[in-house]
Each structure stands twice: as C-alpha cells, then as structure tokens.
C-alpha cells in the first residue's frame, strides 16, 4: 500500500482533533513525535540489561517473506525466522536439508510475501504451541514451532489465485481457513480477460490441523468469484462460523481501483463451516484436481521431505444449503474481526469512513426468519438492517483493521487519517484517538484474536516513516509504534523500525513459551542419514563422482580438517554435525567458492553443504560463527586434484 504524500494527514496535537482530521489538511510533518507521548514512556518501555521482555511479538515481514520476533515493550529484535524466503544467515532454503521447504507445484520458489501471522488456539485461548503465516503470492500456509522458532511445515493451497485472506484459525485450531484474493477461472485455463467475468470462481480452503498436528487440505468451498479478503472465525457463541470481507462484487478485471468501487456496498461472507463439514461428510463434495505440495521438517533427521498431492475435495456452496450467506458491508472493506465474546463481527469500509458491527445473534435470527434481500450468484444476501448491531459513524478516514482489549473496547486502524481510534462495543461511540506516523496499516493487541486478549499494549504498524528516523537513502524502514492502552486514554510509548513491511503481528505473554524453548538437539536422537556422532565416526566416503564428508564440529576444530583425493568433476557433500550439547554453542561452515550459502549448525544438528570444485588447488574452509577463543583457528583444507588424477582419498581423524 502506498499513498501520495498529499493525502497524508499529520496530527501533532493530541486530543480533540476530529475537526482537523476531516479537513484532511496536509501539514508538514514534525519530528517532535506528537504531543501524545506518555510522560513516563521511557520507564514503561525500559527493560533493564539482562531482564526479559513481557511479550513475544511476531511481526510479518511482508515483502521479505519472513517472520520477525520482537520483545515488547522494549521493541528489541530477537530473531528473524525464515519462512518463505531463502536466508543466507543460516542456510535456510540453501542447505540440502531445508531446500525442499520452498518446493511448490510451480517448482522451487525462493521468495514470497508473508502477511498474517496467527497463533494456535485451544478453547479460544492462545496456547503457545505454533505460529502460522500465509504466503500471499504463491498460496501457502506455514507452521512455525514455538519450541524451536523454526518453520516446520508448509502446505500449498491449491485452486487459489492468491492467498491474502489467510490463515485464520477456528477456536480449537480445528481448521485454518484461506480464501482466494484474486478470483480466477477454476480449473485455471486460457480465457480472454474481457470474458473472465463469467468464468471466475473463488475458493475458501479449510486446512485441517489433524491429531498428529499436521496440516492437510480437508476441503475447499467453491464460492462466487469475488475478491476475498481478511477473515476471522467465530468463538464462543459464534464457534462454527467464519466471516470474511470481500471486494470487487463488480468482478472487474481492469482498473480495479475504480471499477471495483462502483457498488455502494460490498459483501461480507458468512461461512457456516460445521454445515459445510456435514455436507462433505454426506458426500456432496467432488474430488477435483488440486495439485499441491506439502513440505515437512523431520526433527530427528533434521531434514525436510516434500510430497505432492493431486486431488482435493471441493464443495460447491450451492450444493450445501446454509453453508454460505452474504451480508452487505460498507464499501471496500479490508477484513472482518470477531470480538472476544464472539458476538460482534466488525468490518471497516475503507472508502465509506464507517465501521460496521454485525451481531451474531441477529445473523442467526435473520437466517432463521429468511430475511434475504436477494442473492448474489446463487448465494442468499441477508438484509443489512436485520443483522446490524451498530455503526461507528465517521470514526476516521480509511478504517482498516480492528483489535480488542477484552475490556469492551475496540481499536481500529485508519490508514488515510493515520491514527488509531478507540471505540466502545455496544455503544459504538469513539472515545479516544491517537495519531500514528504515518499511514497506519494493521494494529495488534496481544491475544486480540482469542477469547482472552492481554489488553495492555497496542502495536501500530505504519507503512511510511518519512522523517521519523535518520535517513538511509531512498528506501526508509517501515515502523512500529507501541501504545499503552491500559488506561482510559491511549499513550504513545515507543517507535521502532521493523524488518520488511509488517502487515500484521501477533503476540503472547512470554511466560507461555519461554521455559519450553528447545535448547539443543540431543545427539543420541539425531537420525540424520549422514550424521557423525563422534570424531571417531568422522570419515569421507567416495561413491563414484560423489563424495560424502561425514564431518564434525566442536570447539575449536573440524574433523576431518584435512581431506585429499577430491577431483575436479566431483560433487562433494559436507554433512557437518555440531557435536556440542550446550545451549547457544553454534558452529558455522563455509568453503571458498561456495555458491550456495554458509551452514549454521545448532548443538546436535547435522546440516549439509554441496560443493563442486572447478579447478585443482588447495581450498580452505572455516567456521563462520564466533564460537570460542580459538574460533579463528577453526579451519581446514581440501586438496583438489585434476579430474582423472590418481590422488588417493585421504583424511585425518585428529592425529
Ligand atoms: Cu497489509 Cu492484512 Cu495484507 Cu491490511 S493487509 S494493512
Ligand atoms: Cu566454531 Cu567458530
């Protein structure tokens, strides 16, 4: 999302600014930071040296394709977890073990665009087991294990033209749902773009989170071909339903910004997934083509395996009465958010300057009473007034996303007017506002998507920073701002730049996971086929032109560290096992001319590096992670002879 600077409204005056808001006067931005900074802000975000943050926050990387872990309230960056993009820092996507994690039905995809992290839920509460995040471009969902902070599984979402509204969890993580952003012909085929309207379809996929905690495509709903956006699934009373906004009910295929904004209202999709499940169980779904790839990391072999699945179950919603309804929603919405009680479903209309709240009880009643105003492509449209709980009138310009504090308040991000508005569920009155710098996208309250938010902080993720930080060339960092929401008035605490462009974030209390974090991989449990569990097992084995080095690393040497008898034309695999069994003692490995990336080896882990020498000579290798006082000495040599030469294979074992 980019906007013209002229449309950016800068507010530096704190409270009582509604008038200046709607005047939309461009002002020169000041870097005073605005008047709303809490007087004791420094104290509130100061985490003393050696002390831990109260929350882990997981911010999506947007175009970086990764997931960044920050501590809150300090805003300290703790880790960038590679998910959808290769990462030379630790070899993710380069090593023989991890390459397959980026396999798709389109082949190896080294990059994607990650938007919406989510946290696994049990009984509607954040359980601290997994994080999930979507790939927007080549449709996929990834699972990140919060014990290792590693991507352990990625499943491709078939029959999707873009996976933006994804992944959204049901109350017990029964399903992750994913909708198609771009509706496309299904099955996809060669269609003239001006004839596409008749052909396009949408899908809403239900990814099962099975007993073994593995993801699989349980079924897909075939739905009218409009562009689906962000969603939320019900909780408590609304468990069994999911709600998605959509845009482009016009089904325009060109100049979408104009042609998809003609209708006064767009459509909120109300999915009764329990009903859909029943229809699937009753055999109403068809088995259709849906080639997709499923990649999994095996923790004991430290290796990713990749499988291709060809077929999926597809249920046409028109064959399952009651599985899908629509309700009108204010123009160009950008997501539906369900409040912690499960009663209210909130949707902001970016172009309507209005926030709509639906009442779940009224939705159920309107369906029972058949309060329909017509249908859209065979799906019944509910009467707007019959399902409406209330409207927040003129909250701001460009309302986008809503989060909840669990104390009866909702907070909505406003892109155009660059602010957070706080309003009351039930009375729909705006009670506070806080300017943000600038062009606010998502906001996040820890646990907002659950039944029990931690309503202490709100993180605003801004698209544009302009003059907020020291300039670093034409590309400036995106920025997060931490706001204290524990009192009646919001208080600005902190700015920090982010990695990539966070579109959304999730957070949880650190206590939920910090004592469960894995410290080492136990050597005895290492089942890697090329592991060397001790220096005695270190060896080099030739199989034709392929050479396998079963290597080890321990402070401060490799075994073997001298290898001879390698020839030009060989493919050499260095399988290096880190023999350390101490937390935080990693080793690295690389060799001159390496055209993949370095290896970074956690204690007890085996990773593999492929190397194809092209010229005779002596080639050094070394450890890339400063592991000990003698790290610099952690090095070795490989002698490479001409192809066809008779240099015998030789390696040392520490003598
Ligand atoms: Cu940027 Cu959730 Cu992808 Cu809104 S989305 S900002
Ligand atoms: Cu091992 Cu540096």
XYZ file of N, CA and C and ligand atoms in Angstrom, residues 553-558 578 580 585-589 622-628 630-634, ligand 2:
77
model
N 31.954 -30.869 14.125
C 32.455 -29.576 14.573
C 32.309 -29.518 16.079
N 33.377 -29.155 16.748
C 33.326 -28.956 18.196
C 34.404 -27.923 18.502
N 34.227 -27.157 19.606
C 35.227 -26.128 19.914
C 36.619 -26.742 20.001
N 37.637 -26.408 19.200
C 37.545 -25.450 18.116
C 38.172 -26.044 16.861
N 37.585 -27.162 16.403
C 38.110 -27.776 15.177
C 37.039 -28.589 14.450
N 37.329 -28.808 13.187
C 36.507 -29.718 12.382
C 37.224 -31.050 12.302
N 27.243 -30.738 14.469
C 27.757 -29.975 15.606
C 27.666 -30.877 16.841
N 28.444 -30.271 19.876
C 28.204 -29.585 21.147
C 26.843 -29.988 21.716
N 25.748 -22.843 21.664
C 27.074 -23.017 21.075
C 26.896 -23.528 19.648
N 26.857 -22.585 18.735
C 26.677 -22.915 17.326
C 28.027 -22.876 16.631
N 28.150 -23.643 15.549
C 29.296 -23.501 14.657
C 28.766 -23.202 13.267
N 29.647 -22.658 12.457
C 29.293 -22.396 11.067
C 30.252 -23.139 10.166
N 29.948 -23.155 8.880
C 30.852 -23.807 7.937
C 30.705 -23.160 6.577
N 36.292 -22.922 6.817
C 36.400 -22.374 8.173
C 35.031 -22.263 8.826
N 35.087 -22.015 10.132
C 33.859 -21.839 10.908
C 33.436 -20.373 10.833
N 32.138 -20.147 10.577
C 31.663 -18.773 10.351
C 30.988 -18.165 11.580
N 30.913 -18.905 12.668
C 30.222 -18.395 13.851
C 31.238 -18.316 14.996
N 31.399 -17.151 15.573
C 32.453 -16.972 16.579
C 32.131 -17.797 17.828
N 32.706 -19.003 17.899
C 32.259 -19.987 18.874
C 33.131 -20.078 20.113
N 34.355 -19.586 20.032
C 35.273 -19.779 21.153
C 36.469 -18.870 20.957
N 39.276 -19.772 20.272
C 40.051 -20.279 19.142
C 39.186 -20.469 17.895
N 38.133 -19.669 17.824
C 37.258 -19.705 16.640
C 38.049 -19.446 15.365
N 38.933 -18.466 15.432
C 39.695 -18.088 14.232
C 40.522 -19.276 13.723
N 40.956 -20.129 14.643
C 41.767 -21.289 14.279
C 40.909 -22.452 13.773
N 39.612 -22.305 13.827
C 38.729 -23.410 13.426
C 38.631 -23.432 11.902
Cu 33.261 -22.989 15.514
Cu 33.761 -20.741 15.252
